[in-house]
Short mmCIF file of C-alpha atoms (C1' of nucleotides) in Angstrom, two decimals:
data_model
loop_
_atom_site.label_atom_id
_atom_site.label_comp_id
_atom_site.label_asym_id
_atom_site.label_seq_id
_atom_site.Cartn_x
_atom_site.Cartn_y
_atom_site.Cartn_z
CA MET G 1 0.00 -0.07 0.61
CA ALA G 2 1.15 3.36 -0.50
CA ARG G 3 1.75 5.68 2.01
CA ALA G 4 -0.64 8.37 3.61
CA GLY G 5 1.80 10.43 4.95
CA VAL G 6 0.08 10.35 8.21
CA THR G 7 2.31 12.88 10.54
CA ALA G 8 0.88 13.92 14.21
CA GLU G 9 1.06 17.32 12.97
CA ARG G 10 -1.37 16.93 10.47
CA LEU G 11 -3.74 14.66 12.21
CA THR G 12 -3.80 17.41 14.40
CA GLN G 13 -4.55 19.93 12.01
CA ALA G 14 -7.41 17.65 10.52
CA ALA G 15 -8.92 17.22 13.68
CA ALA G 16 -9.19 20.86 14.45
CA GLU G 17 -10.53 21.30 11.20
CA LEU G 18 -13.23 18.09 11.69
CA ALA G 19 -13.95 19.51 14.75
CA ASP G 20 -14.86 22.64 13.69
CA GLU G 21 -17.46 20.71 11.59
CA ILE G 22 -18.45 18.14 13.69
CA GLY G 23 -17.92 18.82 16.86
CA PHE G 24 -14.93 18.66 19.31
CA GLN G 25 -16.54 15.75 21.21
CA ASN G 26 -17.07 13.64 17.26
CA VAL G 27 -13.86 13.35 16.50
CA THR G 28 -12.64 10.48 16.92
CA ILE G 29 -9.88 8.33 15.53
CA SER G 30 -11.92 6.20 13.31
CA ALA G 31 -13.86 9.91 11.66
CA LEU G 32 -10.23 10.73 11.66
CA ALA G 33 -8.68 8.06 9.85
CA ARG G 34 -11.19 7.82 7.27
CA ALA G 35 -10.02 11.40 6.77
CA PHE G 36 -7.36 9.61 5.62
CA GLY G 37 -7.96 6.96 4.14
CA VAL G 38 -6.02 4.57 6.20
CA LYS G 39 -7.51 2.46 8.87
CA PRO G 40 -8.05 3.54 12.32
CA ALA G 41 -4.98 1.44 14.11
CA ALA G 42 -2.84 3.17 11.49
CA LEU G 43 -3.08 6.30 13.91
CA TYR G 44 -1.32 4.67 16.69
CA SER G 45 2.00 5.01 14.82
CA HIS G 46 1.70 9.10 15.41
CA VAL G 47 -0.56 9.63 18.66
CA LYS G 48 -1.03 8.15 21.40
CA ASP G 49 -4.48 7.43 22.60
CA ILE G 50 -7.66 9.52 22.01
CA GLN G 51 -6.70 11.55 24.85
CA ASP G 52 -3.64 12.75 23.19
CA LEU G 53 -5.06 14.01 19.83
CA ARG G 54 -7.35 16.05 22.34
CA ILE G 55 -4.63 17.27 23.79
CA ARG G 56 -2.94 17.87 20.44
CA VAL G 57 -5.69 19.70 19.13
CA ALA G 58 -6.51 21.65 22.72
CA LYS G 59 -2.60 23.60 22.61
CA LEU G 60 -3.25 24.26 18.93
CA ALA G 61 -5.94 26.03 19.67
CA LEU G 62 -4.12 28.11 22.41
CA ALA G 63 -1.38 28.57 20.14
CA GLU G 64 -3.99 30.02 17.48
CA LEU G 65 -5.97 32.32 20.14
CA ALA G 66 -2.86 33.46 21.58
CA GLU G 67 -1.21 34.78 18.53
CA ARG G 68 -4.87 36.45 17.23
CA ALA G 69 -4.90 38.03 20.91
CA ALA G 70 -1.37 39.07 19.94
CA THR G 71 -1.87 40.67 16.88
CA ALA G 72 -4.69 42.14 17.87
CA LEU G 73 -2.88 43.21 20.66
CA ALA G 74 0.09 45.39 19.01
CA GLY G 75 0.39 48.61 19.48
CA ARG G 76 -2.91 49.46 21.20
CA SER G 77 -3.84 50.53 24.65
CA GLY G 78 -6.60 51.40 27.27
CA LYS G 79 -9.71 50.44 26.18
CA ASP G 80 -8.80 50.38 22.19
CA ALA G 81 -6.41 47.71 23.47
CA LEU G 82 -9.02 46.01 25.75
CA VAL G 83 -12.05 45.71 22.91
CA ALA G 84 -9.06 44.23 20.82
CA PHE G 85 -8.83 41.57 22.25
CA ALA G 86 -11.98 40.79 23.44
CA ASN G 87 -12.76 40.57 19.90
CA ALA G 88 -10.60 38.58 19.17
CA TYR G 89 -10.77 36.21 21.36
CA ARG G 90 -14.60 36.11 20.28
CA ALA G 91 -13.98 36.21 16.76
CA TYR G 92 -11.81 32.86 17.37
CA ALA G 93 -14.46 31.45 19.05
CA LYS G 94 -17.33 31.94 16.68
CA LYS G 95 -15.31 30.65 13.93
CA HIS G 96 -13.49 27.62 14.95
CA PRO G 97 -16.52 26.43 18.02
CA GLY G 98 -13.64 23.14 17.86
CA ARG G 99 -11.11 24.34 18.74
CA TYR G 100 -12.34 26.79 21.37
CA ALA G 101 -14.21 24.18 23.27
CA ALA G 102 -10.76 21.79 23.12
CA ALA G 103 -9.42 24.55 24.22
CA GLN G 104 -11.47 24.59 27.45
CA LEU G 105 -9.61 21.17 27.82
CA GLU G 106 -8.52 20.48 31.30
CA LEU G 107 -4.83 20.47 31.09
CA ASP G 108 -2.94 18.93 33.67
CA TYR G 109 -0.59 21.57 34.98
CA GLU G 110 2.74 20.22 33.64
CA THR G 111 0.90 20.38 29.80
CA ALA G 112 -1.05 23.60 30.42
CA VAL G 113 2.75 25.75 31.51
CA ASP G 114 4.22 25.10 28.56
CA SER G 115 1.41 25.28 26.38
CA ALA G 116 -0.28 28.87 25.75
CA ALA G 117 -1.88 29.08 28.28
CA ALA G 118 0.34 31.42 30.26
CA ARG G 119 0.36 33.84 27.24
CA HIS G 120 -3.27 34.28 27.57
CA SER G 121 -2.84 35.46 31.49
CA GLU G 122 0.42 37.89 30.45
CA MET G 123 -1.30 39.02 27.56
CA THR G 124 -4.89 39.90 29.40
CA ARG G 125 -1.89 41.65 31.84
CA ALA G 126 -1.00 43.19 28.85
CA ILE G 127 -4.13 45.35 28.61
CA LEU G 128 -4.10 46.58 32.00
CA ARG G 129 -1.33 47.98 31.58
CA GLY G 130 -3.31 51.23 30.18
CA TYR G 131 -5.59 51.08 33.38
CA ASP G 132 -3.25 51.41 37.13
CA LEU G 133 -3.89 48.65 39.31
CA PRO G 134 -2.09 47.44 42.02
CA ASP G 135 -0.70 44.13 42.16
CA PRO G 136 -3.56 41.68 44.10
CA ALA G 137 -6.20 43.50 42.03
CA GLN G 138 -4.81 43.03 38.66
CA THR G 139 -4.90 39.44 39.21
CA ASP G 140 -8.52 39.84 40.02
CA ALA G 141 -9.09 41.86 37.05
CA VAL G 142 -7.30 39.00 34.43
CA ARG G 143 -9.41 36.91 35.93
CA MET G 144 -12.89 38.51 35.74
CA LEU G 145 -11.80 39.89 32.22
CA HIS G 146 -11.19 36.22 31.19
CA SER G 147 -14.27 34.45 32.82
CA THR G 148 -16.31 36.95 31.52
CA PHE G 149 -15.30 36.73 27.50
CA HIS G 150 -15.29 33.22 28.56
CA GLY G 151 -18.57 32.90 29.91
CA TYR G 152 -20.14 35.62 27.17
CA VAL G 153 -18.83 33.21 24.18
CA SER G 154 -19.54 29.79 26.02
CA LEU G 155 -23.18 30.88 26.57
CA GLU G 156 -23.95 32.60 23.42
CA MET G 157 -22.75 29.60 21.81
CA SER G 158 -24.09 27.01 23.86
CA GLY G 159 -27.39 29.25 22.71
CA GLY G 160 -27.89 31.31 26.22
CA PHE G 161 -29.05 34.73 24.99
CA ARG G 162 -31.30 33.25 22.27
CA HIS G 163 -34.30 33.85 24.66
CA THR G 164 -34.23 37.83 24.35
CA PRO G 165 -34.76 39.48 21.15
CA ARG G 166 -31.40 41.52 21.99
CA SER G 167 -28.81 41.82 19.88
CA VAL G 168 -25.86 40.09 21.21
CA GLU G 169 -23.64 42.57 19.52
CA GLU G 170 -25.30 45.49 21.13
CA SER G 171 -24.58 43.28 24.98
CA TRP G 172 -21.77 42.81 24.09
CA GLU G 173 -20.13 45.54 23.00
CA ARG G 174 -22.15 47.15 26.21
CA THR G 175 -20.44 44.92 28.16
CA LEU G 176 -17.24 45.78 27.36
CA ASP G 177 -18.11 49.25 27.88
CA ALA G 178 -18.83 48.63 31.33
CA LEU G 179 -15.66 46.52 31.74
CA ASP G 180 -14.07 49.64 30.62
CA ALA G 181 -15.80 51.68 33.07
CA VAL G 182 -14.54 49.29 35.89
CA LEU G 183 -11.42 48.84 35.27
CA ARG G 184 -11.24 52.59 34.93
CA ASN G 185 -12.43 52.65 38.30
CA TRP G 186 -11.44 49.96 40.79
CA PRO G 187 -13.24 49.69 44.07
CA HIS G 188 -10.07 49.95 46.38
CA GLN G 189 -11.87 47.57 49.43
CA SER G 190 -14.81 45.74 49.56
CA GLY G 191 -17.74 48.13 49.64
CA GLY G 192 -21.22 47.38 52.01
CA ALA G 193 -23.62 47.49 50.60
CA SER G 194 -25.22 49.58 47.42
CA ASP G 195 -27.06 52.74 48.34
CA GLY G 196 -27.41 53.89 44.63
CA MET R 1 -37.03 -11.56 37.86
CA ALA R 2 -37.93 -9.36 40.27
CA ARG R 3 -38.66 -6.38 38.89
CA ALA R 4 -36.29 -3.02 39.99
CA GLY R 5 -38.51 -0.56 39.97
CA VAL R 6 -36.36 1.89 37.34
CA THR R 7 -38.37 4.77 36.40
CA ALA R 8 -37.34 7.65 34.77
CA GLU R 9 -37.22 9.84 37.51
CA ARG R 10 -35.35 7.64 39.66
CA LEU R 11 -33.14 7.07 36.49
CA THR R 12 -32.48 10.94 35.83
CA GLN R 13 -31.68 11.03 40.03
CA ALA R 14 -29.10 8.73 39.74
CA ALA R 15 -27.59 9.93 36.51
CA ALA R 16 -27.36 12.90 37.93
CA GLU R 17 -24.75 11.77 41.46
CA LEU R 18 -23.23 9.64 38.85
CA ALA R 19 -21.95 12.23 37.35
CA ASP R 20 -21.20 14.83 40.21
CA GLU R 21 -18.98 11.81 41.00
CA ILE R 22 -17.89 10.35 37.54
CA GLY R 23 -17.90 13.43 35.32
CA PHE R 24 -20.89 13.98 33.43
CA GLN R 25 -19.17 12.79 29.99
CA ASN R 26 -18.46 9.97 31.69
CA VAL R 27 -22.10 9.05 32.78
CA THR R 28 -23.81 6.19 29.64
CA ILE R 29 -26.93 4.23 29.93
CA SER R 30 -24.21 1.06 30.42
CA ALA R 31 -22.61 2.62 33.68
CA LEU R 32 -26.55 4.22 34.92
CA ALA R 33 -27.71 -0.07 34.38
CA ARG R 34 -25.14 -1.31 36.39
CA ALA R 35 -26.07 0.80 38.91
CA PHE R 36 -29.52 -0.20 38.96
CA GLY R 37 -28.21 -4.05 38.82
CA VAL R 38 -30.06 -4.30 35.04
CA LYS R 39 -28.91 -4.91 31.57
CA PRO R 40 -28.40 -1.53 29.70
CA ALA R 41 -31.71 -2.33 27.07
CA ALA R 42 -33.85 -2.40 29.88
CA LEU R 43 -33.15 1.61 30.56
CA TYR R 44 -34.66 2.07 26.76
CA SER R 45 -38.09 1.41 28.47
CA HIS R 46 -37.83 4.05 30.68
CA VAL R 47 -35.60 7.26 28.66
CA LYS R 48 -35.52 6.98 24.63
CA ASP R 49 -31.71 7.32 24.48
CA ILE R 50 -28.24 8.73 25.77
CA GLN R 51 -28.82 12.03 24.97
CA ASP R 52 -32.60 12.15 26.13
CA LEU R 53 -31.51 11.23 29.59
CA ARG R 54 -28.82 13.91 29.38
CA ILE R 55 -31.99 16.50 28.72
CA ARG R 56 -33.08 15.16 31.55
CA VAL R 57 -29.92 15.37 33.59
CA ALA R 58 -29.93 19.17 32.60
CA LYS R 59 -33.29 19.98 33.34
CA LEU R 60 -32.88 18.31 36.43
CA ALA R 61 -29.68 20.72 37.40
CA LEU R 62 -31.54 23.84 35.94
CA ALA R 63 -34.44 23.65 38.68
CA GLU R 64 -32.31 22.89 41.04
CA LEU R 65 -29.81 26.26 40.89
CA ALA R 66 -32.84 27.76 40.36
CA GLU R 67 -34.24 26.89 43.40
CA ARG R 68 -30.81 27.87 45.01
CA ALA R 69 -30.63 31.03 43.48
CA ALA R 70 -34.06 31.91 44.55
CA THR R 71 -34.06 31.15 47.80
CA ALA R 72 -30.58 32.90 48.59
CA LEU R 73 -31.84 35.25 46.16
CA ALA R 74 -35.53 36.24 49.43
CA GLY R 75 -35.26 39.25 51.54
CA ARG R 76 -32.10 40.37 49.92
CA SER R 77 -31.24 43.17 47.49
CA GLY R 78 -28.77 45.32 46.21
CA LYS R 79 -25.49 44.03 46.62
CA ASP R 80 -26.39 41.80 49.05
CA ALA R 81 -28.81 40.04 46.67
CA LEU R 82 -25.74 39.84 43.58
CA VAL R 83 -23.63 38.55 46.45
CA ALA R 84 -26.41 35.94 47.90
CA PHE R 85 -27.20 34.92 44.46
CA ALA R 86 -23.82 34.74 42.99
CA ASN R 87 -22.57 32.82 46.06
CA ALA R 88 -25.21 30.27 45.77
CA TYR R 89 -24.49 29.27 41.87
CA ARG R 90 -21.23 29.44 42.49
CA ALA R 91 -21.31 26.63 45.07
CA TYR R 92 -23.82 24.62 43.22
CA ALA R 93 -21.55 24.49 40.50
CA LYS R 94 -18.53 23.31 42.60
CA LYS R 95 -21.00 20.98 44.79
CA HIS R 96 -22.52 19.37 41.97
CA PRO R 97 -20.21 20.19 39.13
CA GLY R 98 -21.20 16.51 37.01
CA ARG R 99 -25.38 18.38 37.10
CA TYR R 100 -23.38 21.71 36.43
CA ALA R 101 -21.72 20.68 33.95
CA ALA R 102 -25.33 19.37 32.60
CA ALA R 103 -26.85 22.06 32.76
CA GLN R 104 -24.22 23.71 30.18
CA LEU R 105 -26.30 21.12 27.47
CA GLU R 106 -26.79 22.87 24.70
CA LEU R 107 -31.26 22.84 24.78
CA ASP R 108 -33.33 23.51 21.89
CA TYR R 109 -35.71 26.31 22.22
CA GLU R 110 -38.77 24.67 23.14
CA THR R 111 -36.97 23.04 25.75
CA ALA R 112 -34.95 25.80 26.89
CA VAL R 113 -38.08 27.47 27.51
CA ASP R 114 -40.28 25.38 29.79
CA SER R 115 -37.51 24.17 31.44
CA ALA R 116 -36.14 26.62 34.48
CA ALA R 117 -33.45 28.38 31.96
CA ALA R 118 -36.04 31.45 31.89
CA ARG R 119 -36.11 31.84 35.46
CA HIS R 120 -32.62 32.05 35.13
CA SER R 121 -33.20 35.53 33.66
CA GLU R 122 -35.54 36.73 35.50
CA MET R 123 -34.36 35.92 38.55
CA THR R 124 -30.87 37.89 37.38
CA ARG R 125 -33.00 40.82 36.30
CA ALA R 126 -34.38 40.10 39.91
CA ILE R 127 -30.93 41.92 41.21
CA LEU R 128 -30.68 44.48 38.97
CA ARG R 129 -33.77 45.70 40.56
CA GLY R 130 -31.56 46.95 43.31
CA TYR R 131 -29.60 48.79 40.82
CA ASP R 132 -31.24 51.42 38.28
CA LEU R 133 -31.11 50.41 34.65
CA PRO R 134 -33.62 51.68 32.06
CA ASP R 135 -34.35 48.60 29.78
CA PRO R 136 -32.03 47.65 26.88
CA ALA R 137 -29.07 48.36 29.33
CA GLN R 138 -30.78 45.85 32.07
CA THR R 139 -30.66 42.79 29.54
CA ASP R 140 -27.14 43.85 28.98
CA ALA R 141 -26.72 43.40 32.03
CA VAL R 142 -28.38 40.40 32.66
CA ARG R 143 -26.08 38.73 30.08
CA MET R 144 -22.40 40.13 31.85
CA LEU R 145 -23.36 39.51 35.42
CA HIS R 146 -24.22 35.70 33.83
CA SER R 147 -21.37 35.46 31.68
CA THR R 148 -19.82 36.38 34.47
CA PHE R 149 -21.03 33.98 36.67
CA HIS R 150 -20.57 31.52 34.27
CA GLY R 151 -17.11 31.95 33.30
CA TYR R 152 -15.38 32.03 36.74
CA VAL R 153 -16.86 28.97 37.85
CA SER R 154 -16.71 27.27 34.52
CA LEU R 155 -12.37 28.48 34.03
CA GLU R 156 -12.20 27.86 38.40
CA MET R 157 -13.45 24.29 37.82
CA SER R 158 -11.25 23.23 35.07
CA GLY R 159 -7.91 24.47 36.16
CA GLY R 160 -7.75 27.80 34.57
CA PHE R 161 -6.95 29.90 37.95
CA ARG R 162 -4.35 27.36 39.14
CA HIS R 163 -1.19 28.66 37.98
CA THR R 164 -1.60 32.11 40.15
CA PRO R 165 -1.25 31.74 43.65
CA ARG R 166 -3.51 34.88 44.36
CA SER R 167 -6.47 33.11 46.22
CA VAL R 168 -9.27 32.22 43.91
CA GLU R 169 -11.71 33.01 47.06
CA GLU R 170 -10.14 36.15 47.21
CA SER R 171 -10.70 36.94 43.17
CA TRP R 172 -14.49 35.61 43.68
CA GLU R 173 -15.05 38.52 46.07
CA ARG R 174 -13.03 41.21 44.03
CA THR R 175 -14.72 40.77 41.39
CA LEU R 176 -18.34 40.75 42.89
CA ASP R 177 -17.03 44.08 44.08
CA ALA R 178 -16.70 45.05 40.66
CA LEU R 179 -19.83 44.59 39.05
CA ASP R 180 -21.26 45.61 42.35
CA ALA R 181 -19.14 49.17 41.33
CA VAL R 182 -20.32 48.76 37.45
CA LEU R 183 -23.99 48.02 38.26
CA ARG R 184 -24.40 51.55 40.11
CA ASN R 185 -22.74 53.47 37.83
CA TRP R 186 -23.71 51.99 34.69
CA PRO R 187 -21.79 53.90 31.42
CA HIS R 188 -24.43 56.03 29.84
CA GLN R 189 -22.69 55.65 26.02
CA SER R 190 -19.89 53.99 24.54
CA GLY R 191 -17.79 55.67 25.90
CA GLY R 192 -14.35 56.94 23.93
CA ALA R 193 -10.44 55.59 24.65
CA SER R 194 -9.64 55.66 28.34
CA ASP R 195 -7.81 58.62 29.52
CA GLY R 196 -6.47 57.14 33.34
"C1'" DA U 1 20.26 -7.56 -2.58
"C1'" DG U 2 20.07 -7.34 2.40
"C1'" DT U 3 18.87 -5.08 6.50
"C1'" DC U 4 16.06 -2.35 9.69
"C1'" DC U 5 13.07 0.73 10.81
"C1'" DT U 6 8.90 2.87 10.02
"C1'" DT U 7 4.18 3.12 8.26
"C1'" DC U 8 0.22 0.60 7.72
"C1'" DT U 9 -3.30 -3.70 7.67
"C1'" DT U 10 -5.51 -7.62 9.46
"C1'" DA U 11 -7.33 -9.39 12.73
"C1'" DA U 12 -9.22 -9.97 17.94
"C1'" DA U 13 -10.73 -8.08 22.74
"C1'" DG U 14 -13.80 -5.20 24.40
"C1'" DG U 15 -16.39 -1.30 25.32
"C1'" DT U 16 -20.64 1.21 24.39
"C1'" DT U 17 -25.45 2.17 22.06
"C1'" DG U 18 -29.27 0.97 20.16
"C1'" DT U 19 -33.27 -2.18 18.17
"C1'" DA U 20 -36.39 -6.12 18.59
"C1'" DA U 21 -38.08 -10.85 20.18
"C1'" DG U 22 -39.58 -13.19 24.17
"C1'" DC U 23 -40.43 -14.28 28.84
"C1'" DA U 24 -42.08 -13.05 33.22
"C1'" DA U 25 -44.45 -10.13 36.58
"C1'" DC U 26 -47.76 -7.26 37.41
"C1'" DT U 27 -52.61 -5.31 37.00
"C1'" DG U 28 -57.67 -5.41 36.07
"C1'" DA U 29 -61.26 -7.66 34.78
"C1'" DT U 30 -64.47 -11.70 35.11
"C1'" DA N 1 -58.62 -18.13 40.78
"C1'" DT N 2 -57.46 -17.83 36.20
"C1'" DC N 3 -56.82 -15.60 31.78
"C1'" DA N 4 -56.00 -11.73 29.25
"C1'" DG N 5 -53.10 -7.32 28.33
"C1'" DT N 6 -49.50 -4.22 29.78
"C1'" DT N 7 -45.19 -3.31 30.95
"C1'" DG N 8 -40.22 -4.66 32.72
"C1'" DC N 9 -36.73 -6.85 32.70
"C1'" DT N 10 -33.78 -9.94 29.51
"C1'" DT N 11 -31.60 -12.00 25.35
"C1'" DA N 12 -29.82 -11.57 21.51
"C1'" DC N 13 -28.06 -8.56 17.65
"C1'" DA N 14 -26.19 -5.16 14.89
"C1'" DA N 15 -23.20 -1.70 14.25
"C1'" DC N 16 -19.56 1.19 16.25
"C1'" DC N 17 -15.37 3.26 18.46
"C1'" DT N 18 -11.01 2.65 20.88
"C1'" DT N 19 -6.51 -0.34 21.45
"C1'" DT N 20 -3.46 -3.78 21.11
"C1'" DA N 21 -0.58 -7.53 18.61
"C1'" DA N 22 1.44 -9.46 14.80
"C1'" DG N 23 2.28 -9.19 10.35
"C1'" DA N 24 2.93 -7.21 5.44
"C1'" DA N 25 4.77 -3.63 2.60
"C1'" DG N 26 7.33 0.50 1.90
"C1'" DG N 27 11.93 3.56 2.39
"C1'" DA N 28 16.46 4.31 3.03
"C1'" DC N 29 21.29 2.62 3.75
"C1'" DT N 30 24.86 -0.96 2.70
#
DNA sequence: AGTCCTTCTTAAAGGTTGTAAGCAACTGAT
DNA sequence: ATCAGTTGCTTACAACCTTTAAGAAGGACT
């Protein structure tokens, strides 16, 4: 038989494309083998098992996302940077839902550290450079930003906003306005109850 | 053979418990049948297929979450309400990770409407009663709050915050402070770039 | 050509979902 | 109390997926 030229890299790439088309959970060794015109067992020469494949796709997605975000961030600061980063994040997730789902995979500590996950935190920190936040608050803000971006995109994609007529685009923009506002005026200490 | 007394309700309940123990994705018809001491095929008398089972667990989780949130909200307003709701949400997710994962299932429009999903929006709106937001902004704020809660809990549970020493508890509280602050002072129109 | 490593196939075991046929148990009527 | 009907469960089976093992074929290098 002529060799199909399968490599771990091509498998990962094809798995990512397949994930965007049919969903990350539906990417199987069998389906991937079919796409390459080989038998399922052939893939085990290049990939340890399906979990290994999933982790490779996750790393690919994290790297791609980090690159888009870095590009979006270049030469911007303050709210410009915030909006550009957030839009790049959301655009990637919507364009590559399978990859984005992969990026949410639980990675063990070692894997996560040497993957692009750390770069994300650094970039989110870069956004905050335009706002003036002392150190523990900076980490809190990074976590809040990441949470809001991920949460919004995640709920939007799973249809959580479809029950209300309000434009999802508009809400996204107003959410970014709100984040900008709160970053410019980060609460100093735990306040009491609101009094309007 | 003596009958095992399987019903759709008991199956759903057991599936939810199993999901919390071994993960929602690992709840299989086979595993559930094993837990009931019956053969897998027996479950198909009570449940259409595995997707049907998953949807039932999702609805259960949404109903439980709504109930906890409603209890937390009772008799509170303003920041008290915000914090109580958010903590109830997060506590449920951490105590019942499998159920919480189920609640994130994509539900078709019909299913979502008659499930407790709508109640969540209403409750989040109830939180906002203490803050004074005009109508389109209210929806935007609801979406932002839900996004932040879900995003934070989701990232926290998938280990996204483990790479930084800062206390996850502290960040959560500061995030709630920030949300309270931005709700009290919701930006009126899309502002320009930040100027510090 | 011969050797060796790698890639791919075949074969097979074990797990999963789901359907169909049949038997066993409970129900309610006579 | 027995008999029919319904329901719940089992067995049997088809189809699919994952993974391992053994062997054949491709390509490189001597």
